[in-house]
CSV table of N, CA and C in Angstrom, one decimal:
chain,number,residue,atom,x,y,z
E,434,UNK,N,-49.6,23.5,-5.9
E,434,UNK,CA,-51.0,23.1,-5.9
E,434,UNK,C,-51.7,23.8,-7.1
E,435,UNK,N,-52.7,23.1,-7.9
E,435,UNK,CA,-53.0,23.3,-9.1
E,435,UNK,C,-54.8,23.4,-8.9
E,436,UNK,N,-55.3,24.3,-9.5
E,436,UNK,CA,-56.5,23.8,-9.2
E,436,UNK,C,-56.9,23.8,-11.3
E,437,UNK,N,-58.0,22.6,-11.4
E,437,UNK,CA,-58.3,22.6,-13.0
E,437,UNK,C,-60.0,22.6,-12.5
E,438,UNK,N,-60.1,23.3,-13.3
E,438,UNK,CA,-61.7,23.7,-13.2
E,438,UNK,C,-62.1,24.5,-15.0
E,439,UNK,N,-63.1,24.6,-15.5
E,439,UNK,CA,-63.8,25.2,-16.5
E,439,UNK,C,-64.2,26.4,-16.1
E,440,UNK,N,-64.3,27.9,-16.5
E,440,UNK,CA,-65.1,28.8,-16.2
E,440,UNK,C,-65.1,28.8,-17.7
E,441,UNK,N,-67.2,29.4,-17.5
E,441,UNK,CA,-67.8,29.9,-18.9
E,441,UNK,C,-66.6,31.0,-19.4
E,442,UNK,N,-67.0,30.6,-20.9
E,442,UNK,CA,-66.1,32.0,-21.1
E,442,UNK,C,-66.8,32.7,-21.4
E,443,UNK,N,-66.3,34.4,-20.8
E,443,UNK,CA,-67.4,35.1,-20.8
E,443,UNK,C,-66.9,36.1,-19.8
E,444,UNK,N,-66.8,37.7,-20.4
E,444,UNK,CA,-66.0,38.8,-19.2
E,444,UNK,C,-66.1,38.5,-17.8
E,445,UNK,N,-67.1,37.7,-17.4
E,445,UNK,CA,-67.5,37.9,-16.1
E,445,UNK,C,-66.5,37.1,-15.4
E,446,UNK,N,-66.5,35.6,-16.1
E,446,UNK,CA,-65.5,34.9,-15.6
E,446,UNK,C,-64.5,35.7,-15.6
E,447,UNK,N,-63.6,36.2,-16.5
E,447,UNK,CA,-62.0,37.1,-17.2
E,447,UNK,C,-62.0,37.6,-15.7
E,448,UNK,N,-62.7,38.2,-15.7
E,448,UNK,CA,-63.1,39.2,-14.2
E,448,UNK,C,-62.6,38.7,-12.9
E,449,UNK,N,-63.4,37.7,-12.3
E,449,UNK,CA,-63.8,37.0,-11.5
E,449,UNK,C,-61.9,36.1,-11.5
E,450,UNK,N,-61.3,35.7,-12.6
E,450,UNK,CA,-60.2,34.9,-12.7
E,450,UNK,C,-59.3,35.8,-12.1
E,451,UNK,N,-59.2,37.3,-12.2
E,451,UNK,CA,-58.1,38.2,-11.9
E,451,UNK,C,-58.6,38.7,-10.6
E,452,UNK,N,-59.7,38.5,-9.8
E,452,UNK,CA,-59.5,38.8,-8.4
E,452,UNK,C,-59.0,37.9,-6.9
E,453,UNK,N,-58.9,38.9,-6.2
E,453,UNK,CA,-57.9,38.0,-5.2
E,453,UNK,C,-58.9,37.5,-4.3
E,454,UNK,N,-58.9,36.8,-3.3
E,454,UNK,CA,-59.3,35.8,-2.9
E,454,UNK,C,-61.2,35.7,-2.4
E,455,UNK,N,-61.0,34.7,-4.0
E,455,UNK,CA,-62.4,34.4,-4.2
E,455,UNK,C,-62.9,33.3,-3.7
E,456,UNK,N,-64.9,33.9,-2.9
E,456,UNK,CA,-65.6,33.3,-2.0
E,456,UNK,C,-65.7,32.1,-2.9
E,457,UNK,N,-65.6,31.0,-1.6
E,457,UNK,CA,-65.4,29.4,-2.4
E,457,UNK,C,-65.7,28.1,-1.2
E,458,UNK,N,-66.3,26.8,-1.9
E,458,UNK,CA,-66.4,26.2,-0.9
E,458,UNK,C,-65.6,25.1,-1.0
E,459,UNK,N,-64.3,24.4,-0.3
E,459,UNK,CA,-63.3,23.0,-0.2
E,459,UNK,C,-64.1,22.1,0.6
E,460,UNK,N,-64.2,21.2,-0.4
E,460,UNK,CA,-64.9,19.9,-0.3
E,460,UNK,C,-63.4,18.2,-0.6
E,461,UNK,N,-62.9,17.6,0.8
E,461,UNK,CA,-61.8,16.9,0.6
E,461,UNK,C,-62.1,16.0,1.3
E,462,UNK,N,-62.6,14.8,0.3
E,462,UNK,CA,-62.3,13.3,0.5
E,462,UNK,C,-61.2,12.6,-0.2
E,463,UNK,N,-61.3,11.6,-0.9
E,463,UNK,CA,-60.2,11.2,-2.0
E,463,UNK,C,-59.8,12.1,-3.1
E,464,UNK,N,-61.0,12.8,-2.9
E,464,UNK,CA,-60.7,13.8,-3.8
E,464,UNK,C,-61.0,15.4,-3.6
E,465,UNK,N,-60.0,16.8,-4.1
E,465,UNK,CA,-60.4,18.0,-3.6
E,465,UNK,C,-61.2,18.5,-4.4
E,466,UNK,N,-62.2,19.1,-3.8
E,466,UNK,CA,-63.1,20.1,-4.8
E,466,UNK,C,-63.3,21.0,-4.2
E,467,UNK,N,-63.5,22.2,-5.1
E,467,UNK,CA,-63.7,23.3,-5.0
E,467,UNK,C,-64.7,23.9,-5.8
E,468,UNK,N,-65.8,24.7,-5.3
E,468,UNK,CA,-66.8,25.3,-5.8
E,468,UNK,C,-66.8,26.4,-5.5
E,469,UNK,N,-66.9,26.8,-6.4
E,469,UNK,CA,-66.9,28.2,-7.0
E,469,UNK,C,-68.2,28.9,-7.4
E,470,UNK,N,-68.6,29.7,-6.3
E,470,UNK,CA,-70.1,30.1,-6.1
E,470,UNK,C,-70.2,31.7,-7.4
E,471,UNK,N,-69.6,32.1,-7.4
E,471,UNK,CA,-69.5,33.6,-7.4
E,471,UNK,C,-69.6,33.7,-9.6
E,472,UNK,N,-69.3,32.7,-9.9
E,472,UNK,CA,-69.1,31.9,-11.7
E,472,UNK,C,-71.0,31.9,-11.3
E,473,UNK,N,-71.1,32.7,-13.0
E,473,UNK,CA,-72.2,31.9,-13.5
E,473,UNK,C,-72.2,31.1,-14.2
E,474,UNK,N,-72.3,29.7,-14.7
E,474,UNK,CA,-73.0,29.5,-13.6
E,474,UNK,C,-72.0,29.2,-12.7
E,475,UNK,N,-72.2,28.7,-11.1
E,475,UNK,CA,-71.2,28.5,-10.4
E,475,UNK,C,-70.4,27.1,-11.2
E,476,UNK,N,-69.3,26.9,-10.4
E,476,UNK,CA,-68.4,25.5,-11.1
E,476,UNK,C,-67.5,25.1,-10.1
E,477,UNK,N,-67.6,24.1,-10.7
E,477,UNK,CA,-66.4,22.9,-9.5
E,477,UNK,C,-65.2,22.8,-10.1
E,478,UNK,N,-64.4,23.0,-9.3
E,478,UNK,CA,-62.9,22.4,-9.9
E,478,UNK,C,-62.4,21.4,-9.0
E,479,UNK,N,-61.1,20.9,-9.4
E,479,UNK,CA,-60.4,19.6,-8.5
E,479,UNK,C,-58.6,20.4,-8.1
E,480,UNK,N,-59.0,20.1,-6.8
E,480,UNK,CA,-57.0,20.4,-6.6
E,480,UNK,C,-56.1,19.3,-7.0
E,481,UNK,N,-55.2,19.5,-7.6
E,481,UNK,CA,-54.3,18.6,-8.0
E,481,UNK,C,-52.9,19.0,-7.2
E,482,UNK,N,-52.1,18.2,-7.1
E,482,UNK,CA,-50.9,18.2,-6.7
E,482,UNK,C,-51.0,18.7,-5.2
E,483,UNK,N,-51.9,18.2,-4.4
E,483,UNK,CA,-52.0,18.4,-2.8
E,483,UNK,C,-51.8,17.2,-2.3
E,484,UNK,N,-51.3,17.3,-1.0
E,484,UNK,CA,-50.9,16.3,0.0
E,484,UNK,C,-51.5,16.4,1.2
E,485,UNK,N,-52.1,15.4,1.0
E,485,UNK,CA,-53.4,15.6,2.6
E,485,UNK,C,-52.7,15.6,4.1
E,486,UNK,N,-51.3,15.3,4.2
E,486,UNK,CA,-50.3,15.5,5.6
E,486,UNK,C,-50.2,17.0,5.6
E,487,UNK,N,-50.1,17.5,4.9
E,487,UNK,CA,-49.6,19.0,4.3
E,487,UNK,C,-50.4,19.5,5.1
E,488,UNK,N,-52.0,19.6,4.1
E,488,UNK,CA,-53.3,20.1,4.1
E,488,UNK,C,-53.5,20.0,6.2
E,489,UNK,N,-53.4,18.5,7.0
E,489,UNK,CA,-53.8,18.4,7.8
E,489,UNK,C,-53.1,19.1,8.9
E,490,UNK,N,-52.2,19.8,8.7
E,490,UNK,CA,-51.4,20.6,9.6
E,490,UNK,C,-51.7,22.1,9.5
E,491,UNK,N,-52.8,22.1,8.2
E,491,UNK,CA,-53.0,23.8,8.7
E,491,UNK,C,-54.4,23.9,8.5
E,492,UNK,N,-55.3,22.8,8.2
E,492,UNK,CA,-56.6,22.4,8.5
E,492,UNK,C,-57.2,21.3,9.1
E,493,UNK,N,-58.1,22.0,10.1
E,493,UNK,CA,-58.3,20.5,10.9
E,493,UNK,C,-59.5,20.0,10.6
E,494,UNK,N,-59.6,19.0,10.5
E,494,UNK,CA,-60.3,17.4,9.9
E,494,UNK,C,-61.6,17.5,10.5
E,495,UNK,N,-62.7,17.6,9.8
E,495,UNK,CA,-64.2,17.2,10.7
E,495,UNK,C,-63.9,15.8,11.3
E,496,UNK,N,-64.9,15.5,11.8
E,496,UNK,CA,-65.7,14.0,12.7
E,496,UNK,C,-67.0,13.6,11.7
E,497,UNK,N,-66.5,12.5,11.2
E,497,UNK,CA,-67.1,11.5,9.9
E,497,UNK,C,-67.6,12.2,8.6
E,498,UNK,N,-68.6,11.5,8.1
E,498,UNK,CA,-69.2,11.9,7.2
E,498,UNK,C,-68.4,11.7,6.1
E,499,UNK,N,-68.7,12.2,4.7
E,499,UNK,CA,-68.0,11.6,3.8
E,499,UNK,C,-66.7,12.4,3.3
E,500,UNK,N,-66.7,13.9,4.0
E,500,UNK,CA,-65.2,14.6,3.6
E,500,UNK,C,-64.7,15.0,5.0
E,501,UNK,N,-63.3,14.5,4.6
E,501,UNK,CA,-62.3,15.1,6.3
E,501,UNK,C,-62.2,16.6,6.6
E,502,UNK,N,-62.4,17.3,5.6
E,502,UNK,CA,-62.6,18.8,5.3
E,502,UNK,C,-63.6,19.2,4.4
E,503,UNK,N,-64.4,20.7,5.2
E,503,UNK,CA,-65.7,20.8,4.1
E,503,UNK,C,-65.4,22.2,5.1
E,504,UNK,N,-65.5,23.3,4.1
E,504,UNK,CA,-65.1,24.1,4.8
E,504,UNK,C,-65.3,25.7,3.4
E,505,UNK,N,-66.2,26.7,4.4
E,505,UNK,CA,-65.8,27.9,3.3
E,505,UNK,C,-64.3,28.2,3.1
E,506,UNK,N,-64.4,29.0,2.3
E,506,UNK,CA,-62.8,29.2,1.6
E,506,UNK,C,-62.7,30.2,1.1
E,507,UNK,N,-61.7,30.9,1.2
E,507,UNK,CA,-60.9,32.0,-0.1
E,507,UNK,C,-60.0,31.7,-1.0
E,508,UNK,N,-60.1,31.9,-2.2
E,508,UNK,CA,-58.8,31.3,-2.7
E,508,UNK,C,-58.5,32.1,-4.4
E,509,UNK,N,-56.8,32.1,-4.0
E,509,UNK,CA,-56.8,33.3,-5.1
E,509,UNK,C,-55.9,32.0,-6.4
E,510,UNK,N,-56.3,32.3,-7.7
E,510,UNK,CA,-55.7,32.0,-8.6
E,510,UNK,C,-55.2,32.6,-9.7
E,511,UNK,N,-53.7,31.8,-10.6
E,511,UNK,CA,-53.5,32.7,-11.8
E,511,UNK,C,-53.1,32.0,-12.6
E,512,UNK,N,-54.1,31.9,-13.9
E,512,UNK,CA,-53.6,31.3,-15.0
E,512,UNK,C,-52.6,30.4,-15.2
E,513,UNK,N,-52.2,28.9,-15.5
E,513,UNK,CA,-51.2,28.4,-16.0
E,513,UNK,C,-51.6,27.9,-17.4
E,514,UNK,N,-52.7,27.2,-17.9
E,514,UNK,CA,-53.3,26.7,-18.9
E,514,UNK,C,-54.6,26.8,-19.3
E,515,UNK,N,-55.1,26.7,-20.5
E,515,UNK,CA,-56.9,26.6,-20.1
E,515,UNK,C,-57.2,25.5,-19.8
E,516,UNK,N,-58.1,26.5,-18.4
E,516,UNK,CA,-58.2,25.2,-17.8
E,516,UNK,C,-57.6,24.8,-16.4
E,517,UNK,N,-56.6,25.2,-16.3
E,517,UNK,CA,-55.7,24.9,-14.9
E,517,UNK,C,-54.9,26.5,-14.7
E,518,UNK,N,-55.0,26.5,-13.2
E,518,UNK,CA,-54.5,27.8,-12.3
E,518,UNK,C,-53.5,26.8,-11.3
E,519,UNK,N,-52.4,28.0,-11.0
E,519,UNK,CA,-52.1,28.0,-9.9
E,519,UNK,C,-52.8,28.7,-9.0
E,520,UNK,N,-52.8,27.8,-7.8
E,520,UNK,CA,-53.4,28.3,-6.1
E,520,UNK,C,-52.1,29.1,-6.1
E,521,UNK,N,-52.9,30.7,-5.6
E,521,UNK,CA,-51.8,31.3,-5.1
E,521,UNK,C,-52.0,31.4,-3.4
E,522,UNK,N,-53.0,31.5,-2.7
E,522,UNK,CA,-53.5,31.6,-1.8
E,522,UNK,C,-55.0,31.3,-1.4
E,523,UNK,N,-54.9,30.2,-0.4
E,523,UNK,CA,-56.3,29.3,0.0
E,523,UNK,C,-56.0,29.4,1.5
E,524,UNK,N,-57.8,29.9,2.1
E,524,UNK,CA,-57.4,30.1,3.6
E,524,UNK,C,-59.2,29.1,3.8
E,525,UNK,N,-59.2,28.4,4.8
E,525,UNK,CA,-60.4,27.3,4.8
E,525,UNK,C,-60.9,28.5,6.1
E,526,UNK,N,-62.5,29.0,6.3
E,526,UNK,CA,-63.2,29.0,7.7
E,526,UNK,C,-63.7,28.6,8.5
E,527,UNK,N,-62.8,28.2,9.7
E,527,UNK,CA,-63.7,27.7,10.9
E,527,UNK,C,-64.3,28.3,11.7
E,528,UNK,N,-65.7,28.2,12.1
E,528,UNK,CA,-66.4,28.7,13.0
E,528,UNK,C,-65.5,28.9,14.7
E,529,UNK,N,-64.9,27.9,15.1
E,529,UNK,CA,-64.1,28.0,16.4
E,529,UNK,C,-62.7,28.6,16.3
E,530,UNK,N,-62.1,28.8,15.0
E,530,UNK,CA,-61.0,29.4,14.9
E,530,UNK,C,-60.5,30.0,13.9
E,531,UNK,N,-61.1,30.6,13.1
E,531,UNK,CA,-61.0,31.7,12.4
E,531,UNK,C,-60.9,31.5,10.6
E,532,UNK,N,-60.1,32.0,10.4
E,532,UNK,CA,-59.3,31.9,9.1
E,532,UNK,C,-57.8,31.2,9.4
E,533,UNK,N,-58.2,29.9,8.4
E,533,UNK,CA,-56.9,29.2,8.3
E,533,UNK,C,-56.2,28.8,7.3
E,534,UNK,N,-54.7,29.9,7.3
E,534,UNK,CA,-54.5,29.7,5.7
E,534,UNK,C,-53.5,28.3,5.5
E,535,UNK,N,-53.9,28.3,4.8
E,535,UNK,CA,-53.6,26.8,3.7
E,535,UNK,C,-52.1,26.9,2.7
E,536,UNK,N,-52.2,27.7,2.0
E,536,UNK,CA,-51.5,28.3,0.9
E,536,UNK,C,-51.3,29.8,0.9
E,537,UNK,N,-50.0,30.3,0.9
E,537,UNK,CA,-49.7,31.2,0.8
E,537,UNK,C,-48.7,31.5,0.1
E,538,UNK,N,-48.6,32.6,-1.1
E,538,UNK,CA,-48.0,33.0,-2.0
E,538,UNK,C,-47.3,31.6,-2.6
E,539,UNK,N,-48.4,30.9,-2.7
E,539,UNK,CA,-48.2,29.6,-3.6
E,539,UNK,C,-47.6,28.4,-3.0
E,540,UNK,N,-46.8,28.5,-1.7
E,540,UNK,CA,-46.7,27.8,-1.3
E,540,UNK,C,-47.1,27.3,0.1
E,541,UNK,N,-47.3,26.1,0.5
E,541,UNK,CA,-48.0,25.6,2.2
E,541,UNK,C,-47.7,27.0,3.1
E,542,UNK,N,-48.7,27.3,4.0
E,542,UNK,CA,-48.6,27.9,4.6
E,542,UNK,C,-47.5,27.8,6.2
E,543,UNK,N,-47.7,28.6,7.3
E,543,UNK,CA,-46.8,27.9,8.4
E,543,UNK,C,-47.9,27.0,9.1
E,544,UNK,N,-48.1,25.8,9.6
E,544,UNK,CA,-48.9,25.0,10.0
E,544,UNK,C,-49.5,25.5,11.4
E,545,UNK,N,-50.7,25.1,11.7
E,545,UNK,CA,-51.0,25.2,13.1
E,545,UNK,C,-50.4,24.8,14.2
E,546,UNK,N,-50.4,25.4,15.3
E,546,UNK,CA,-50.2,25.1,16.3
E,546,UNK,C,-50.8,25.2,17.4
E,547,UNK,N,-50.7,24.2,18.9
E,547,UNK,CA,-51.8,24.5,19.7
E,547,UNK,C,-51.0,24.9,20.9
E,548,UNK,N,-51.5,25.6,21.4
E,548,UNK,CA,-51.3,26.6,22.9
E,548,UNK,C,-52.3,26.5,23.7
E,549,UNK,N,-52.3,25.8,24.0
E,549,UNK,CA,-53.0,25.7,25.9
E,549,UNK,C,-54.6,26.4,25.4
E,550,UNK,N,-54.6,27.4,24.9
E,550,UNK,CA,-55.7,27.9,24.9
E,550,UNK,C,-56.5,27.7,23.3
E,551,UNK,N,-56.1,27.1,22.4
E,551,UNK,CA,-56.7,26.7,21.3
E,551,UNK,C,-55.4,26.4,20.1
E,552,UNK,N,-55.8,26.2,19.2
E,552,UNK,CA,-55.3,26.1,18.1
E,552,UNK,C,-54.9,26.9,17.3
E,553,UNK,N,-54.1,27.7,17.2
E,553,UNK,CA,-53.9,29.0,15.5
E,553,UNK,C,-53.0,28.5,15.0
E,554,UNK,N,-52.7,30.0,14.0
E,554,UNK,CA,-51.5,29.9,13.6
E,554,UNK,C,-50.3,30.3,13.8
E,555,UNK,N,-48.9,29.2,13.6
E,555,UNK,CA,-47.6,29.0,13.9
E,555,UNK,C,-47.3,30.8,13.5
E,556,UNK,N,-46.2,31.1,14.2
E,556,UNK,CA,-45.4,32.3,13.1
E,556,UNK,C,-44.7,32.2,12.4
């Protein structure tokens, strides 16, 4: 998973690029976005190379509206080009079930599972 997005250049960004999992908001209809509060100014980027089967097994999908997922976020990136990072680690928040990671050390996380008493995560 790739994310391409612009940050100003400018230490703050340099800064901001080398920390680990930064506050962020995942926005996924046909297309992923990602917003990045924490950039001045803030900025959007796009995930590339995701698979929404993938995605739906370790995040679960709103009821209508215009994105299946809308969701705060963590997510850590590292350099591949200017311009484009690898996702090293993306965890989406839900209010009924916690933190749910998405990506981990770059690759899909273990998917959810449900148990009688809710939904988490698989081991």
């Amino acid at each position: 998973m790739k994310l391409r997005v612009s940050f100003p250049d400018n230490l703050a960004s340099e800064d901001l690029i080398n920390q680990e999992r930064i506050p962020c908001l995942c926005k996924v209809a046909d297309c992923f976005e990602v917003v990045i509060f924490d950039s001045s100014p803030e900025v959007t980027g796009v995930i590339e190379e995701w698979d929404r089967r993938e995605l739906a097994l370790r995040a679960v999908a709103g009821a209508g509206g215009k994105y299946s997922h809308y969701a705060r976020g963590l997510i850590t990136i590292r350099p591949v080009s200017l311009g484009l990072y690898d996702v090293i680690d993306l965890q989406f928040f839900y209010a009924s079930m916690g933190w749910c990671p998405v990506i981990r050390d770059g690759e899909y996380a273990p998917p959810l599972s449900y148990e009688g008493d809710g939904w988490g995560v698989s081991s």
